[in-house]
mmCIF file of C-alpha atoms in Angstrom:
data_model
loop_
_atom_site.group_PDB
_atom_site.id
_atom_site.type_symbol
_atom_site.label_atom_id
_atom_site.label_comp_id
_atom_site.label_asym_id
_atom_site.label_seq_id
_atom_site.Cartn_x
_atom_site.Cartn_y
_atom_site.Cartn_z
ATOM 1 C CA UNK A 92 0.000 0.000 0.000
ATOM 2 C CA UNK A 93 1.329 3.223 -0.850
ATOM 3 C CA UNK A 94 0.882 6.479 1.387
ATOM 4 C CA UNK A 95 1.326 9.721 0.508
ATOM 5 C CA UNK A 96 3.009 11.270 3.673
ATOM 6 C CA UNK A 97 3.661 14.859 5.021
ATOM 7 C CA UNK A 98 7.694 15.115 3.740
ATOM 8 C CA UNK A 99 8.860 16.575 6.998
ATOM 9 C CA UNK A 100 7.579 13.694 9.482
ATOM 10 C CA UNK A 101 7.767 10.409 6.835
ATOM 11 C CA UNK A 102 11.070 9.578 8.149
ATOM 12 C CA UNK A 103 10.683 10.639 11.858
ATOM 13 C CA UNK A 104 11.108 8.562 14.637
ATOM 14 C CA UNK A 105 9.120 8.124 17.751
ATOM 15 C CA UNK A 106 12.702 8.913 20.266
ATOM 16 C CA UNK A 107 15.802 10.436 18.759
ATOM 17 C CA UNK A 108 18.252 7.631 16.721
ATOM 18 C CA UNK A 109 21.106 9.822 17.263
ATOM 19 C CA UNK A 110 21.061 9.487 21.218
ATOM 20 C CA UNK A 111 21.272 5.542 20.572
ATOM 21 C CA UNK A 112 24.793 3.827 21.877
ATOM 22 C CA UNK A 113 25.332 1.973 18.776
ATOM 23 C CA UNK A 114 27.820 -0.277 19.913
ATOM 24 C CA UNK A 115 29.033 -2.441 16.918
ATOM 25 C CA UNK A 116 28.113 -6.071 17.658
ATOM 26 C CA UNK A 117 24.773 -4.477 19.960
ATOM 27 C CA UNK A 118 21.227 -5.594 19.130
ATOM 28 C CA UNK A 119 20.826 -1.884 19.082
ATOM 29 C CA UNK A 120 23.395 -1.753 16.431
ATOM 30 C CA UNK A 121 21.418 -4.457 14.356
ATOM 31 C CA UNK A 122 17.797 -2.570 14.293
ATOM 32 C CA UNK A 123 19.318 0.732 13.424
ATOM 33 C CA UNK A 124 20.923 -0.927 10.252
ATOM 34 C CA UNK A 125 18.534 -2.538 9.498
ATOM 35 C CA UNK A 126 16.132 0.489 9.653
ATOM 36 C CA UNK A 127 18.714 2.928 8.316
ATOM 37 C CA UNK A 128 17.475 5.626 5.410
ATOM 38 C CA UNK A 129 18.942 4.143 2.239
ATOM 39 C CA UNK A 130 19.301 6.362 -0.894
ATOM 40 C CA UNK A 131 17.345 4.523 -3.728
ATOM 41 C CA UNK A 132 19.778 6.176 -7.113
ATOM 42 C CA UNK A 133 21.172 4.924 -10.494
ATOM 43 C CA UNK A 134 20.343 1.493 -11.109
ATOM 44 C CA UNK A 135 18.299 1.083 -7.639
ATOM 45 C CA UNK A 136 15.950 4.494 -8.771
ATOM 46 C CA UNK A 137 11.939 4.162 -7.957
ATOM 47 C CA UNK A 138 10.021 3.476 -10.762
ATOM 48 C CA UNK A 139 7.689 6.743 -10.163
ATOM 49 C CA UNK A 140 3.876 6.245 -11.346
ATOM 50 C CA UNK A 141 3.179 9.924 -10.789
ATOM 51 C CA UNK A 142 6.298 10.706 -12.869
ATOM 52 C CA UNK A 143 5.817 8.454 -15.461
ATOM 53 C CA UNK A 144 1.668 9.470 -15.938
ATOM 54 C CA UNK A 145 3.318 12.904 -16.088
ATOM 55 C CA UNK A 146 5.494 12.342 -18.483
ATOM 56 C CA UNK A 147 3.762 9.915 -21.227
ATOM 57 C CA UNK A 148 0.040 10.877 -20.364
ATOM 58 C CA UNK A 149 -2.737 8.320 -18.908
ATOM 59 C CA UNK A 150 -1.864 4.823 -17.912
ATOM 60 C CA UNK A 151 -3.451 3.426 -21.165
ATOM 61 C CA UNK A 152 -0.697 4.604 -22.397
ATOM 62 C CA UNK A 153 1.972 3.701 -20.977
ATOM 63 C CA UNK A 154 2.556 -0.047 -21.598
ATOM 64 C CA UNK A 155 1.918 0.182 -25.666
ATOM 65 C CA UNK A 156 5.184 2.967 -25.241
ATOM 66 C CA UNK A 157 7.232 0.994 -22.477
ATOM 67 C CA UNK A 158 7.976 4.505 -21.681
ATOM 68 C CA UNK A 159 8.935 4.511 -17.375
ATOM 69 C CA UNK A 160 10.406 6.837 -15.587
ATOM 70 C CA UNK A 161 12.542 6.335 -12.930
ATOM 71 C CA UNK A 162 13.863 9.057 -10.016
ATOM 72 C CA UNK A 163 16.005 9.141 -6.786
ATOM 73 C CA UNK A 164 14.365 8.440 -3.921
ATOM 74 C CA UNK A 165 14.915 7.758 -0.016
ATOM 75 C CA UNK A 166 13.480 4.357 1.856
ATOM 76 C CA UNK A 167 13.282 3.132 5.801
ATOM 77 C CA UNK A 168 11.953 0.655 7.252
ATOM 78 C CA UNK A 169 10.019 1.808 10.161
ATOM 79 C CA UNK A 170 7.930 0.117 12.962
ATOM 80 C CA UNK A 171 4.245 1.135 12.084
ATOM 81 C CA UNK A 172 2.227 -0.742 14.966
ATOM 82 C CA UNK A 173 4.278 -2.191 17.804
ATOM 83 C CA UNK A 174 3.496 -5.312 18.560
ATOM 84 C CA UNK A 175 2.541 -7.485 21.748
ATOM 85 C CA UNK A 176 5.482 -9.807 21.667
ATOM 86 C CA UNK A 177 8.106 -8.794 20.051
ATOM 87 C CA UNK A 178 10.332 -11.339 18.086
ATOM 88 C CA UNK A 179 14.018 -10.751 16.778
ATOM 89 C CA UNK A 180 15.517 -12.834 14.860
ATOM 90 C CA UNK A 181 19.550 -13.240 14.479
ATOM 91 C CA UNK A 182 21.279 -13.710 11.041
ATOM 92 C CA UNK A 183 23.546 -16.385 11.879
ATOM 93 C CA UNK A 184 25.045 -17.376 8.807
ATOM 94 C CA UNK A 185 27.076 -15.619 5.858
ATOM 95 C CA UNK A 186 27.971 -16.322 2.418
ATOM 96 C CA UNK A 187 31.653 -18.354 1.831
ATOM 97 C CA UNK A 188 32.242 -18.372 -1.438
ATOM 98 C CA UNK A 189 29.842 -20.887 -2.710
ATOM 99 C CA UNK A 190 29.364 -22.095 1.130
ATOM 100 C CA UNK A 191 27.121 -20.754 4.027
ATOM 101 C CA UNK A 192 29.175 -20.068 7.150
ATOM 102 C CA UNK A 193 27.952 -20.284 10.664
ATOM 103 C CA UNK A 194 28.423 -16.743 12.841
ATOM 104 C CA UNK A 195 29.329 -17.441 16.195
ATOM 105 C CA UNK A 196 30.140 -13.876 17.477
ATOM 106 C CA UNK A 197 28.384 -12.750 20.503
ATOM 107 C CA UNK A 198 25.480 -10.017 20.227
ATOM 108 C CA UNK A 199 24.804 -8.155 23.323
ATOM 109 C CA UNK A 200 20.826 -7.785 24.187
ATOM 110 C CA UNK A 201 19.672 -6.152 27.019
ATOM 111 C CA UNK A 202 16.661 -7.333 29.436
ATOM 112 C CA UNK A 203 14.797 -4.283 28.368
ATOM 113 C CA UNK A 204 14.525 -2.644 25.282
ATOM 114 C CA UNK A 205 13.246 0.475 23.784
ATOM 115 C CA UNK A 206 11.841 0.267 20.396
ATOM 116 C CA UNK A 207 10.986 3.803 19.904
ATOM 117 C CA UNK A 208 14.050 4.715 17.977
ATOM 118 C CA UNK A 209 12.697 2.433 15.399
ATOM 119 C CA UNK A 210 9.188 3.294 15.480
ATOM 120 C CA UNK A 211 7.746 5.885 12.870
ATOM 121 C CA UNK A 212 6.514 8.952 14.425
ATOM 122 C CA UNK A 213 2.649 8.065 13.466
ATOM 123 C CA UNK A 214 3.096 4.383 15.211
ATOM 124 C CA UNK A 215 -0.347 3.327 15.448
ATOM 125 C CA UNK A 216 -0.696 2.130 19.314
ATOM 126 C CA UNK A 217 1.142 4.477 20.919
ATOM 127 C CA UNK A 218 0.104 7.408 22.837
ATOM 128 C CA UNK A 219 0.720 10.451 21.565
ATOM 129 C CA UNK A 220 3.333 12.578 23.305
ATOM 130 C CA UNK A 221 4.864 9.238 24.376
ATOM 131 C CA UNK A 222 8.563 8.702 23.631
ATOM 132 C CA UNK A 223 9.071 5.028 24.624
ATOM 133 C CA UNK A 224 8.033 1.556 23.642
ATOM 134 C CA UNK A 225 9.367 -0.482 26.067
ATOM 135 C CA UNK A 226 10.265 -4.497 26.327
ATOM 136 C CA UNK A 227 10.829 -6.782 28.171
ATOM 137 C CA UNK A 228 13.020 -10.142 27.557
ATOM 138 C CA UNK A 229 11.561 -13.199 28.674
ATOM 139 C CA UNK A 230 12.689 -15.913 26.169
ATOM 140 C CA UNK A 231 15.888 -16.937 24.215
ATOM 141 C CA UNK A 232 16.844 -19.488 21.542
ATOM 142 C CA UNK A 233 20.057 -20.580 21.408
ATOM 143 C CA UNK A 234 21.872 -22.736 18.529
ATOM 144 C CA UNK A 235 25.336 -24.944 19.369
ATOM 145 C CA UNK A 236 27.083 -26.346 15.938
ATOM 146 C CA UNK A 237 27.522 -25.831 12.853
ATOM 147 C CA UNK A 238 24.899 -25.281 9.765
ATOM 148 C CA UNK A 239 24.949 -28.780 9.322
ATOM 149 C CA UNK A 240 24.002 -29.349 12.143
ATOM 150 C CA UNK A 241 23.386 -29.060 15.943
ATOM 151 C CA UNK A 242 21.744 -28.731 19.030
ATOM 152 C CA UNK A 243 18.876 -26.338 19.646
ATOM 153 C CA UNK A 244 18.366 -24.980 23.664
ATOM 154 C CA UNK A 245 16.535 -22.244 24.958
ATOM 155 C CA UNK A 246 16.089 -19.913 27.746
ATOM 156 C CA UNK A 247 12.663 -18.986 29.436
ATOM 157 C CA UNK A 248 12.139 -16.599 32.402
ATOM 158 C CA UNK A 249 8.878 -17.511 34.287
ATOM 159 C CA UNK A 250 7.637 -14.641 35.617
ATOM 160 C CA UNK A 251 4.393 -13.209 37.384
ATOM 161 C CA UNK A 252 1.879 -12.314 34.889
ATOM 162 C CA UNK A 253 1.414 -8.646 33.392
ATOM 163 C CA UNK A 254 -1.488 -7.665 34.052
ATOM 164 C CA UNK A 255 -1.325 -4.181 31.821
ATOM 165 C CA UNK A 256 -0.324 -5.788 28.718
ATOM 166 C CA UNK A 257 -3.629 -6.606 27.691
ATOM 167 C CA UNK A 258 -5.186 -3.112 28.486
ATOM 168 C CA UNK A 259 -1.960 -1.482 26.523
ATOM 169 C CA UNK A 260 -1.732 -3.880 23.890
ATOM 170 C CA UNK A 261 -5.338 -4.465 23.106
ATOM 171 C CA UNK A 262 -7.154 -1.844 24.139
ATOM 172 C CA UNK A 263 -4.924 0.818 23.478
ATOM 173 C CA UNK A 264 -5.026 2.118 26.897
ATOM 174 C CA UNK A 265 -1.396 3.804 28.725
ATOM 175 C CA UNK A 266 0.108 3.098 32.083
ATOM 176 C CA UNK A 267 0.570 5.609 34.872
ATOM 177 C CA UNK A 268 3.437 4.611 35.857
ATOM 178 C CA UNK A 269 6.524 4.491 33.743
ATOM 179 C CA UNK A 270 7.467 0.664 33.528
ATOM 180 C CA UNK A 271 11.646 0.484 32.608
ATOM 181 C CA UNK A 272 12.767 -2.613 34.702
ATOM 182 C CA UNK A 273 12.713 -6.078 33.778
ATOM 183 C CA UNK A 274 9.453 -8.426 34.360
ATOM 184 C CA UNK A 275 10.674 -10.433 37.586
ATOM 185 C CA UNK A 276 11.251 -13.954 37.808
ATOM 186 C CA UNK A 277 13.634 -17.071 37.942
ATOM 187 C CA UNK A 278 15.307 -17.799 34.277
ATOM 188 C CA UNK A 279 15.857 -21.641 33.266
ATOM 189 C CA UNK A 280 17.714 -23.358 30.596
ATOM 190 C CA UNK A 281 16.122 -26.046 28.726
ATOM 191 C CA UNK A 282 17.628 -28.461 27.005
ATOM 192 C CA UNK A 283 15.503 -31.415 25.848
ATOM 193 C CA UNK A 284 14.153 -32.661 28.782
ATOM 194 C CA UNK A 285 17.043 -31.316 31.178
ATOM 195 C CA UNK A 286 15.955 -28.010 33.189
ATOM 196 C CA UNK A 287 18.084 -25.887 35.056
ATOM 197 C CA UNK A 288 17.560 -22.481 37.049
ATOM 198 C CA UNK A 289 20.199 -19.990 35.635
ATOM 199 C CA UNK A 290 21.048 -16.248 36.378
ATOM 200 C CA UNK A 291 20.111 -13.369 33.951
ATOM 201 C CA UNK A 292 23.624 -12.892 32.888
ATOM 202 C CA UNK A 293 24.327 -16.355 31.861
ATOM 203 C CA UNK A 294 20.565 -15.447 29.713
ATOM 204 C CA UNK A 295 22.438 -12.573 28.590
ATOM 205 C CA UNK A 296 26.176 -14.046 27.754
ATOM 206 C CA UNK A 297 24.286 -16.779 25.477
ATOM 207 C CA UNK A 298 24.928 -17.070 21.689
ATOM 208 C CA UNK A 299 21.218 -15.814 20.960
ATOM 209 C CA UNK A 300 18.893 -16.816 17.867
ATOM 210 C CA UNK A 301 16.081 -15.778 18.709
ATOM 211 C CA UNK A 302 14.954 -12.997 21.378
ATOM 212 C CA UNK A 303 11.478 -12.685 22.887
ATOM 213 C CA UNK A 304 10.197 -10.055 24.321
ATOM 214 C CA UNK A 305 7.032 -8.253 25.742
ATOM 215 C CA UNK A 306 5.606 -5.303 25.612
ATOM 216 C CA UNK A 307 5.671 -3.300 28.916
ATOM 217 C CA UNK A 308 5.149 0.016 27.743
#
């Protein structure tokens, strides 16, 4: 679906991206790449409807003349409606040649994160005038091998129940309190059928995959 947005707020944010510590090898680091402003030019130019009807007349036209114009444009990918539980998922492979490689290095996650840097400045379920979308970590997959195989374990916290998140989430409604600390409870490692009670920063020394988290705020 295309939008036609107000120039001076399309590429806002909901909290400044600047103020971010963008530690290289961060999770933070990872979301702002991956919802950096990219300049679309040359061979990667916009095919521009608007531009095209402009130049070569109505759209009946177009496709008897294969005439198309093409223009510079910019393009981010923004958060439009934060979700409930929020799901990341780690690239943990690269190209080798003609060979996928594992990637081993550590990412550092934190036990709360705010996803308002990454949110557009219209997100949908957010308050207005609010300036944080807050999570909290509660589950972890982690992968041990290689990418032919291996041995798939994950962390879960269990924790007391939330019982804002449904008035937030669902009904759109905000807290009065400002939530930034972790959901409490006791982490565990699971591994098949072998459980073990762990600390939070074994949780957050793991080789993540996949991070889970919910919405507090």
């Amino acid at each position: 679906e295309v939008l036609t947005e107000d120039p001076e707020t399309a590429f806002c944010t909901l909290a400044n991206r600047e103020d971010l510590n963008l530690e290289e090898g961060s999770i933070h680091h990872c979301l702002y790449q991956f919802t950096r402003n990219e300049k679309l030019t040359e061979t990667n130019k916009l095919l521009c409807d608007v531009c095209t009807q402009r130049h070569c007349g109505p759209k009946k036209n177009i496709k008897s003349e294969k005439k198309y114009v093409y223009t510079n444009a910019k393009k981010q990918m923004l958060i439009s409606l934060a979700p409930p539980i929020l799901t990341l998922h780690l690239k943990r492979f690269q190209q080798a040649g003609f060979n996928l490689r594992k990637v081993n290095r550590h990412i550092k996650f934190p036990e709360v994160i705010d996803l308002a840097p990454f949110c557009t400045a219209k997100c949908k379920n957010v308050t207005e005038g609010n300036t944080k979308v807050l999570y909290s970590l509660y589950g972890v997959v982690e992968h041990s091998g290689t990418m032919r195989s291996g041995h798939y374990t994950a962390y879960a916290k269990m924790r007391s129940v939330n019982n804002h998140l449904s008035d937030l989430v669902l009904q759109g409604q905000s807290l009065q309190a400002l939530e930034t600390e972790p959901v409490k409870g006791q982490w565990f490692h699971i591994s098949d059928t072998h459980v073990q009670a762990v600390s939070a920063s074994k949780v957050l020394s793991s080789q993540a995959y996949l991070l889970f988290y919910e919405r507090l705020l």
